[in-house]
PDB file of C-alpha atoms in Angstrom:
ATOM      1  CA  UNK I   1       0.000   0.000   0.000  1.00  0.00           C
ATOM      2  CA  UNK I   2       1.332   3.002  -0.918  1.00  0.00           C
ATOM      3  CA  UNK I   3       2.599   5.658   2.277  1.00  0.00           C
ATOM      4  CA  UNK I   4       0.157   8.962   2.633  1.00  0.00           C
ATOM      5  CA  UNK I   5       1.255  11.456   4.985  1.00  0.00           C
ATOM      6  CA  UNK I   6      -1.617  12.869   7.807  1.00  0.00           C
ATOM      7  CA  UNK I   7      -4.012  14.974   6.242  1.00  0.00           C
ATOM      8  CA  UNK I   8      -2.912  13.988   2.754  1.00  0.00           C
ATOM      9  CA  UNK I   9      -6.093  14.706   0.040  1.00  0.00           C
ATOM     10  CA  UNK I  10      -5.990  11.233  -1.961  1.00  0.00           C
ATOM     11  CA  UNK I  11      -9.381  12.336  -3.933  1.00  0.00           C
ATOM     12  CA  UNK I  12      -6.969  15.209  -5.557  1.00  0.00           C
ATOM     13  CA  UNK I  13      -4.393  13.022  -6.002  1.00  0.00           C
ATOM     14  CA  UNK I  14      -7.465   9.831  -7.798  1.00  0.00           C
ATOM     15  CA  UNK I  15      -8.446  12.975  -9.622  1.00  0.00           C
ATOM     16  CA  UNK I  16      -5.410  13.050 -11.864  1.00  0.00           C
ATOM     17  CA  UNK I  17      -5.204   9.475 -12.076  1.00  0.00           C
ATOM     18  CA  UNK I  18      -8.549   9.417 -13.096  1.00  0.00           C
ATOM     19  CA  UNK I  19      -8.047  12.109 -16.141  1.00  0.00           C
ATOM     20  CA  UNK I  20      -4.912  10.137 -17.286  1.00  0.00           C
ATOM     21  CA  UNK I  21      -6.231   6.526 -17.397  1.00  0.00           C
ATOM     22  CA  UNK I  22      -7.124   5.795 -20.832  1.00  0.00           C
ATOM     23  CA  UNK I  23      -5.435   8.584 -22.050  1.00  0.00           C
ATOM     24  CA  UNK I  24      -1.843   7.650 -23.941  1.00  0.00           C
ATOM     25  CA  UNK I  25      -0.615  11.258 -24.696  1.00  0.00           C
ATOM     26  CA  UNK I  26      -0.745  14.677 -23.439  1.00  0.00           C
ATOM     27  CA  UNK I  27      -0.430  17.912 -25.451  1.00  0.00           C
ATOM     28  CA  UNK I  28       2.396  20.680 -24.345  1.00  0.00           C
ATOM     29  CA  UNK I  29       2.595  23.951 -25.889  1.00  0.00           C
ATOM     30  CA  UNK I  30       5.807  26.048 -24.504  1.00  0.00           C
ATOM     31  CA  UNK I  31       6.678  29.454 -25.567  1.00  0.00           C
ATOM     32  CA  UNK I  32       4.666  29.871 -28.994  1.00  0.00           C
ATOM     33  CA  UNK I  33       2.528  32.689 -28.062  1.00  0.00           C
ATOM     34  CA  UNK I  34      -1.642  32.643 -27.451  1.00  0.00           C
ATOM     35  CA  UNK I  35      -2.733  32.273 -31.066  1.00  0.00           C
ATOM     36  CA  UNK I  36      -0.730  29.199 -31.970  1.00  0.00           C
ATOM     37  CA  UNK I  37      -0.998  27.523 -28.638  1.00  0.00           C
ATOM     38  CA  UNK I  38      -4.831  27.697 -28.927  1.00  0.00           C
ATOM     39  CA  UNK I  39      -4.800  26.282 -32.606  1.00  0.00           C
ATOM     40  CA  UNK I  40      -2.491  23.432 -31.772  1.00  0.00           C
ATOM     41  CA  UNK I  41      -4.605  22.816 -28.406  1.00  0.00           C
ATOM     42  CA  UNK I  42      -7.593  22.874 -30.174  1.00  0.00           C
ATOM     43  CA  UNK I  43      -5.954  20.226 -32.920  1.00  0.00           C
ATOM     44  CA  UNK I  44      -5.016  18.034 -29.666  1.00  0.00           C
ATOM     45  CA  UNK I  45      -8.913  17.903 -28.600  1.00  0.00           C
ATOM     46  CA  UNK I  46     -10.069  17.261 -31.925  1.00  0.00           C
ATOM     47  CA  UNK I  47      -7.255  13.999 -32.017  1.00  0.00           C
ATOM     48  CA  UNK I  48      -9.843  13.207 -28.308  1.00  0.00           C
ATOM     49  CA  UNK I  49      -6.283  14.559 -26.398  1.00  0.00           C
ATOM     50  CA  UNK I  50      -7.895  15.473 -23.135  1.00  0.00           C
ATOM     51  CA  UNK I  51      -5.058  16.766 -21.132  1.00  0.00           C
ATOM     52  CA  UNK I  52      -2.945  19.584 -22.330  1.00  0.00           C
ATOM     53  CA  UNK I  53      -0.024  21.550 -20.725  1.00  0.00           C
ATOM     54  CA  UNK I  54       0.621  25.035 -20.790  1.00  0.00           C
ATOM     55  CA  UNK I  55       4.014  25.696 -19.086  1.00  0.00           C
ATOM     56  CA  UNK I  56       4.279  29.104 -17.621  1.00  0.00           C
ATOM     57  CA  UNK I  57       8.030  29.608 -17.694  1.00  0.00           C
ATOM     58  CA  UNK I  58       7.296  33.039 -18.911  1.00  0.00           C
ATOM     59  CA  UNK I  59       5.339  35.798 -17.487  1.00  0.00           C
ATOM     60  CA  UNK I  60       3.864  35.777 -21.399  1.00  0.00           C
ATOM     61  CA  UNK I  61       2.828  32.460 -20.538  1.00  0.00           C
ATOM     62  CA  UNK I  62       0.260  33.387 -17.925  1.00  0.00           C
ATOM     63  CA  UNK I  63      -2.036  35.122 -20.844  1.00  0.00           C
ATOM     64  CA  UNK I  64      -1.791  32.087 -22.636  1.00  0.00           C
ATOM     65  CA  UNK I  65      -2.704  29.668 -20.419  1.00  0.00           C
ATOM     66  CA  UNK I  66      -5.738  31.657 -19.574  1.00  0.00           C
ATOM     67  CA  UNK I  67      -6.836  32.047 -23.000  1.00  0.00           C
ATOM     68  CA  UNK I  68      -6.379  28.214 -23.415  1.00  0.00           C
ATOM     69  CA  UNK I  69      -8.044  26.862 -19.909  1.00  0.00           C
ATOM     70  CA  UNK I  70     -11.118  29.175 -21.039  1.00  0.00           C
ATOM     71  CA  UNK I  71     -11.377  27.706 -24.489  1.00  0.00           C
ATOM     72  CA  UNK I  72     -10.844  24.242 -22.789  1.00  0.00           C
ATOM     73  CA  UNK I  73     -13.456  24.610 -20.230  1.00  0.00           C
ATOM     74  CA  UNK I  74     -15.765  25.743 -23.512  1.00  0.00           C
ATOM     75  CA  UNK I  75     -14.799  22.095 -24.734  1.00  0.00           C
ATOM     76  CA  UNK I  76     -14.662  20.225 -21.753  1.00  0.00           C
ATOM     77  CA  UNK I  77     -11.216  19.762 -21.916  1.00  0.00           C
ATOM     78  CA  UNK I  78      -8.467  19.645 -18.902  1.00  0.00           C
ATOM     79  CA  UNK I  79      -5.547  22.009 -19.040  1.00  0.00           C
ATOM     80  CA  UNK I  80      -2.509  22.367 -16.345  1.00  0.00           C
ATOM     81  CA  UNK I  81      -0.031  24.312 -15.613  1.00  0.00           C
ATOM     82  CA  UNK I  82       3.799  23.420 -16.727  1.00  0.00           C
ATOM     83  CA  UNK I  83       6.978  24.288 -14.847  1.00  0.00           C
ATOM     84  CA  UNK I  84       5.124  25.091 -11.861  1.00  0.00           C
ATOM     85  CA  UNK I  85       8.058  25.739  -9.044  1.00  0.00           C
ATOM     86  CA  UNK I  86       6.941  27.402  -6.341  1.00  0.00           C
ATOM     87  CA  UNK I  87       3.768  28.229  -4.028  1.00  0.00           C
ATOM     88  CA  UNK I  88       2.965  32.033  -5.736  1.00  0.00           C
ATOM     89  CA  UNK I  89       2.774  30.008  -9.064  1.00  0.00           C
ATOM     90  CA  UNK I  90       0.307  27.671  -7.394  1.00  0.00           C
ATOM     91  CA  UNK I  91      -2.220  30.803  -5.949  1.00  0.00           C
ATOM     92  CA  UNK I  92      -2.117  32.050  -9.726  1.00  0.00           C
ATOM     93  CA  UNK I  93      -2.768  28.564 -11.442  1.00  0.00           C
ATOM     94  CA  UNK I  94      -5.667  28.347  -8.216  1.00  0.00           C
ATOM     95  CA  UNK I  95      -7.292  31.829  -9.759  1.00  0.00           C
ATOM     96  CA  UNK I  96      -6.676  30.993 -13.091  1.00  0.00           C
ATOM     97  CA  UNK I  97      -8.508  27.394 -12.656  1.00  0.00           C
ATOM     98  CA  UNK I  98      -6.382  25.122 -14.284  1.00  0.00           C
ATOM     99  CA  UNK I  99      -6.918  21.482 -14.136  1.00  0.00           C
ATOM    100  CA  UNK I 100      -3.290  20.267 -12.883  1.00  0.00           C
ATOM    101  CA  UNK I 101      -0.238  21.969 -11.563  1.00  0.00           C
ATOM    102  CA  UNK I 102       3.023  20.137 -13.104  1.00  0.00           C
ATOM    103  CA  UNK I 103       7.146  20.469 -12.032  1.00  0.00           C
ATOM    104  CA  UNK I 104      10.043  19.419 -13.649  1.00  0.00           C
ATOM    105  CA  UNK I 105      11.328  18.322 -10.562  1.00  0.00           C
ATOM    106  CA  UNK I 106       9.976  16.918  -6.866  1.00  0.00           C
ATOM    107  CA  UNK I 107       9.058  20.073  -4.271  1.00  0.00           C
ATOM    108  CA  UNK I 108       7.026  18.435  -1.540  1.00  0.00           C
ATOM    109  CA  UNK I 109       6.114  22.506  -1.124  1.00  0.00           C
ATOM    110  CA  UNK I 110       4.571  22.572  -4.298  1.00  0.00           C
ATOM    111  CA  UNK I 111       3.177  19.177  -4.052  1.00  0.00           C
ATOM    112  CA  UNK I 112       1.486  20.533  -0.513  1.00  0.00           C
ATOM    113  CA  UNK I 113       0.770  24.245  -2.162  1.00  0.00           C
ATOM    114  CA  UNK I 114      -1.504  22.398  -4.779  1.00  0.00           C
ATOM    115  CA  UNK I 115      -3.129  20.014  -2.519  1.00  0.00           C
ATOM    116  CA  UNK I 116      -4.101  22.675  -0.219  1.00  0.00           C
ATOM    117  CA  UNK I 117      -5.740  24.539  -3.311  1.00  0.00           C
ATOM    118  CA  UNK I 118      -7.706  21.680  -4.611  1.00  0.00           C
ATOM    119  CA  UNK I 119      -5.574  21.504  -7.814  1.00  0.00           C
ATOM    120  CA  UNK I 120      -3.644  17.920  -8.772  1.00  0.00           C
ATOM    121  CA  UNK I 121      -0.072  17.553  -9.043  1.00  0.00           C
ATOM    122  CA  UNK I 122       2.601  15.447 -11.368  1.00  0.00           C
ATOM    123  CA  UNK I 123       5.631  16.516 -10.186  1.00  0.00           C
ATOM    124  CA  UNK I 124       8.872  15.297 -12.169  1.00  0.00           C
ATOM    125  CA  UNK I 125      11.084  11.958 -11.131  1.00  0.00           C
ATOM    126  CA  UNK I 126      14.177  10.238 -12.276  1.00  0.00           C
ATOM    127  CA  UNK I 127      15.579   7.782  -9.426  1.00  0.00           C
ATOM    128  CA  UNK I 128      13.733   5.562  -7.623  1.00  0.00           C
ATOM    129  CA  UNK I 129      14.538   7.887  -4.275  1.00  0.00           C
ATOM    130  CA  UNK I 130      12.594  10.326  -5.633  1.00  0.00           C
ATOM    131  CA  UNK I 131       9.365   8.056  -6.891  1.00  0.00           C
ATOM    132  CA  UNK I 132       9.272   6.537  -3.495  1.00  0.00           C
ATOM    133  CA  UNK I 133       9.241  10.394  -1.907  1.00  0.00           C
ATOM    134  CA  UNK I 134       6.829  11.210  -4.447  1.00  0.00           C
ATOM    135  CA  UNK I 135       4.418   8.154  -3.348  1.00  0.00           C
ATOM    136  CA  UNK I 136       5.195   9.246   0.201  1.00  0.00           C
ATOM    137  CA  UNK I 137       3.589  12.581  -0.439  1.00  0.00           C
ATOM    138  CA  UNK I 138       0.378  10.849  -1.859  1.00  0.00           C
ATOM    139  CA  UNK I 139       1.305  11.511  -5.720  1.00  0.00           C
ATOM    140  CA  UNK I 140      -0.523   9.186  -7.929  1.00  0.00           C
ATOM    141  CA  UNK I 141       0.527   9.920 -11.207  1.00  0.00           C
ATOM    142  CA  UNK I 142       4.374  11.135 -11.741  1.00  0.00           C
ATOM    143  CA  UNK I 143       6.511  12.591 -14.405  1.00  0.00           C
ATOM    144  CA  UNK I 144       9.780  10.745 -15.918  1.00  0.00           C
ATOM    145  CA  UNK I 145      11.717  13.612 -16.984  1.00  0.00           C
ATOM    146  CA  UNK I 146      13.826  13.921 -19.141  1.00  0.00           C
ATOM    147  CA  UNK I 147      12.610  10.574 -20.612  1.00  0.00           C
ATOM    148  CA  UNK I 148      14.648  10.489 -23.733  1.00  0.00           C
ATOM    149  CA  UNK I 149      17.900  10.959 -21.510  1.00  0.00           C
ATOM    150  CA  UNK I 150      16.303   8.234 -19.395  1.00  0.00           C
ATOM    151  CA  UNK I 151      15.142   5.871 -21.985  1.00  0.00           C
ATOM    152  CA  UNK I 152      12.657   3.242 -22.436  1.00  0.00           C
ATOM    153  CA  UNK I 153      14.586   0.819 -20.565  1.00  0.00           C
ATOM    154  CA  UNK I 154      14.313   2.774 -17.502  1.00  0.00           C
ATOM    155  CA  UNK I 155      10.295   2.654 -17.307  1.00  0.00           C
ATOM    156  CA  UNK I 156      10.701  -0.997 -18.126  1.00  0.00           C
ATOM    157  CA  UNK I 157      12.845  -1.362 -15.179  1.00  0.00           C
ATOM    158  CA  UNK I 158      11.071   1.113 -12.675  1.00  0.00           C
ATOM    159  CA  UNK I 159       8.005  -1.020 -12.783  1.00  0.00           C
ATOM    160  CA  UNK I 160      10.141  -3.798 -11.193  1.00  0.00           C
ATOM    161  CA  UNK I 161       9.613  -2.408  -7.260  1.00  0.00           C
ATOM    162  CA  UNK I 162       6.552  -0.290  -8.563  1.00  0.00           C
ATOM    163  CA  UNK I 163       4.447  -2.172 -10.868  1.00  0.00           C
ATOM    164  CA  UNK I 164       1.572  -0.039 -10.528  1.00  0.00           C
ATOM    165  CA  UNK I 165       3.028   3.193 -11.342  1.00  0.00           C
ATOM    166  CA  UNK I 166       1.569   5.584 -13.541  1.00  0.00           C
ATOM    167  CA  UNK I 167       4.461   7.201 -15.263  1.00  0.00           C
ATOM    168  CA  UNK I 168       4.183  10.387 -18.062  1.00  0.00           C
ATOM    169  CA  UNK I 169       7.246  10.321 -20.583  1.00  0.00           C
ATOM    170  CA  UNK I 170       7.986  14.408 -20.700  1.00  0.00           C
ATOM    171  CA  UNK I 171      11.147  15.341 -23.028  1.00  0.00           C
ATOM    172  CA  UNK I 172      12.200  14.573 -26.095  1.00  0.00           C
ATOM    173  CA  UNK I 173       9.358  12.541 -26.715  1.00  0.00           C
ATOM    174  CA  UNK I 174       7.771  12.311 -30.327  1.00  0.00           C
ATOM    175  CA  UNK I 175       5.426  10.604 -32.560  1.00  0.00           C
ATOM    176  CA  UNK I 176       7.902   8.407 -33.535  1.00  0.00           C
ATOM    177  CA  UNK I 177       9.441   7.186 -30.406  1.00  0.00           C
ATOM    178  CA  UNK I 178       6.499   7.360 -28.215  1.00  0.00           C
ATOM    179  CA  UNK I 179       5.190   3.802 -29.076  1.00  0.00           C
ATOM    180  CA  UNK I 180       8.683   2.807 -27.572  1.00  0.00           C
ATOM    181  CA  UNK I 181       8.016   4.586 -24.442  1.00  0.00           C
ATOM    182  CA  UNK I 182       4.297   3.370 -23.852  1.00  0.00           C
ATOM    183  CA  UNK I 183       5.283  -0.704 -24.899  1.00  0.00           C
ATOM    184  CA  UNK I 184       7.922  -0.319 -22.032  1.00  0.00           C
ATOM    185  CA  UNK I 185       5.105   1.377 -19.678  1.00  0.00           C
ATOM    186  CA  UNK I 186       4.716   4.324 -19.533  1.00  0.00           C
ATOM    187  CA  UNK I 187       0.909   5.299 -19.301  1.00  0.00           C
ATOM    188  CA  UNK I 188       1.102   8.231 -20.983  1.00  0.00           C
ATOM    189  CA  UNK I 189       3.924  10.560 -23.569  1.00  0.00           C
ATOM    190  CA  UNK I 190       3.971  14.111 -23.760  1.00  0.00           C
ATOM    191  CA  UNK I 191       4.033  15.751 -27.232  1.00  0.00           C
ATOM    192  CA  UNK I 192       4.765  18.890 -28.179  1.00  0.00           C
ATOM    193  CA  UNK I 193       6.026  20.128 -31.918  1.00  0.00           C
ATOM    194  CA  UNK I 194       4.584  17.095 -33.139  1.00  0.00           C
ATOM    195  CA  UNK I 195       0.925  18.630 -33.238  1.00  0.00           C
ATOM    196  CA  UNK I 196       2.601  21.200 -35.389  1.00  0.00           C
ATOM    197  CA  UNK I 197       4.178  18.965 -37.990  1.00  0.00           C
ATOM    198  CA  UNK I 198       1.226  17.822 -40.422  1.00  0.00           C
ATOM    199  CA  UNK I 199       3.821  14.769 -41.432  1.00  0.00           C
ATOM    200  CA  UNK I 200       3.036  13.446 -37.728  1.00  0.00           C
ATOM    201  CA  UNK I 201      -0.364  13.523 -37.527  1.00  0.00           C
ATOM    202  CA  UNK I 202      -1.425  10.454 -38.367  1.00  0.00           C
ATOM    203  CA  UNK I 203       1.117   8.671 -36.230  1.00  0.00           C
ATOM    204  CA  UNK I 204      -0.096  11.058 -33.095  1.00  0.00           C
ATOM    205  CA  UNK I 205      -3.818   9.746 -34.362  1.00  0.00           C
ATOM    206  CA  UNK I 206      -2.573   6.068 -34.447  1.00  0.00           C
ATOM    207  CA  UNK I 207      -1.618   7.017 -31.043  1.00  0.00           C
ATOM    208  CA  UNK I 208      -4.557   7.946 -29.626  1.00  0.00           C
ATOM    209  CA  UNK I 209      -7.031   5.488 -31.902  1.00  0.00           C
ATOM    210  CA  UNK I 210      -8.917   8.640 -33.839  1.00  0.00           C
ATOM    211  CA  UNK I 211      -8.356   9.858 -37.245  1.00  0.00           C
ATOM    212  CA  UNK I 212      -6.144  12.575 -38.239  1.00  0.00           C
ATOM    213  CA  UNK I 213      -8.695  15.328 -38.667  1.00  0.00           C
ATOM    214  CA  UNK I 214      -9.289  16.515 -42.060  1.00  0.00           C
TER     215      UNK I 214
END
């Protein structure tokens, strides 16, 4: 069973596990301004993408990710935060009403930040030190970052002391590597520039089980 600190929220924590299961790739848009990030976000819904990242790495990014959680709320859609490092971050994402704080890294202050303001979070992992802290801290789902530094071996391997981990592949990820990444389990890829390349649509499609739309 996995360890929950006192007072840990585990129905904030389900939520996200909830959103991700059935789901085998998340959309993130970094750094390309409101207009494109809402036309590739929009092209990840119509794929049936349900979960896509905004990271907010730059105060520009703040606009965006309003613009996009409103036009995802119009669809029904779930968008979160990216690069989410500290507690001020979290009160913004809270007012903002995004769907899912996420970290490159492990902060149990962030993990406790987001708890405490309802909001889900997949904080980043590489060792097994820091899944078992993660678990510790009552994270369900967790994000292997930088996965293609890690490689697919490493999920593979991972699953050997947690088999029931649900692990997102973030970084360096694409449409052409990601089947390598979910055969060796990872639940879920990240994808980014490939929602702008029209030559990887159809694989991202294949991916998903929908049609490239036309």
């Amino acid at each position: 069973m996995t360890e929950r600190p006192t007072g840990a929220d585990t129905d904030i924590h389900q939520r996200l596990a909830d959103l991700v299961a059935g789901q085998s790739v998340m959309g993130i848009f970094r750094a390309l301004g409101t207009g494109r990030t809402l036309e590739l976000a929009n092209r990840a819904w119509d794929l049936g993408i349900d979960l896509v990242e905004v990271p907010v790495s730059e105060p520009e990014a703040w606009d965006t990710l309003e613009a996009v959680v409103a036009a995802g709320r119009e669809r029904g859609r779930t968008v979160g935060a990216g690069t989410v490092v500290d507690s001020v971050q979290v009160e913004r994402c809270a007012e903002i009403g995004v769907g899912f704080t996420v970290a490159p890294g492990l902060d149990p202050e962030v993990v406790r930040a987001s708890e405490q303001a309802g909001i889900p979070h997949l904080p980043g992992v590489a060792t097994p030190s820091e899944v078992q802290q993660a678990r510790r801290l009552g994270c369900l789902v967790l994000k292997a970052f930088p996965a293609s530094v890690l490689g697919p071996e490493w999920f593979a391997a991972i699953h050997g002391p947690f088999p029931d981990l649900l692990l997102v592949a973030t970084g360096g990820v694409n449409a052409s590597n990601a089947g390598d990444f979910l055969s060796a389990g990872a639940a879920m890829v990240a994808l980014g520039s490939a929602f702008a390349d029209e030559s990887q649509l159809d694989a991202v499609a294949a991916l998903t089980g929908t049609q490239k739309p036309r």
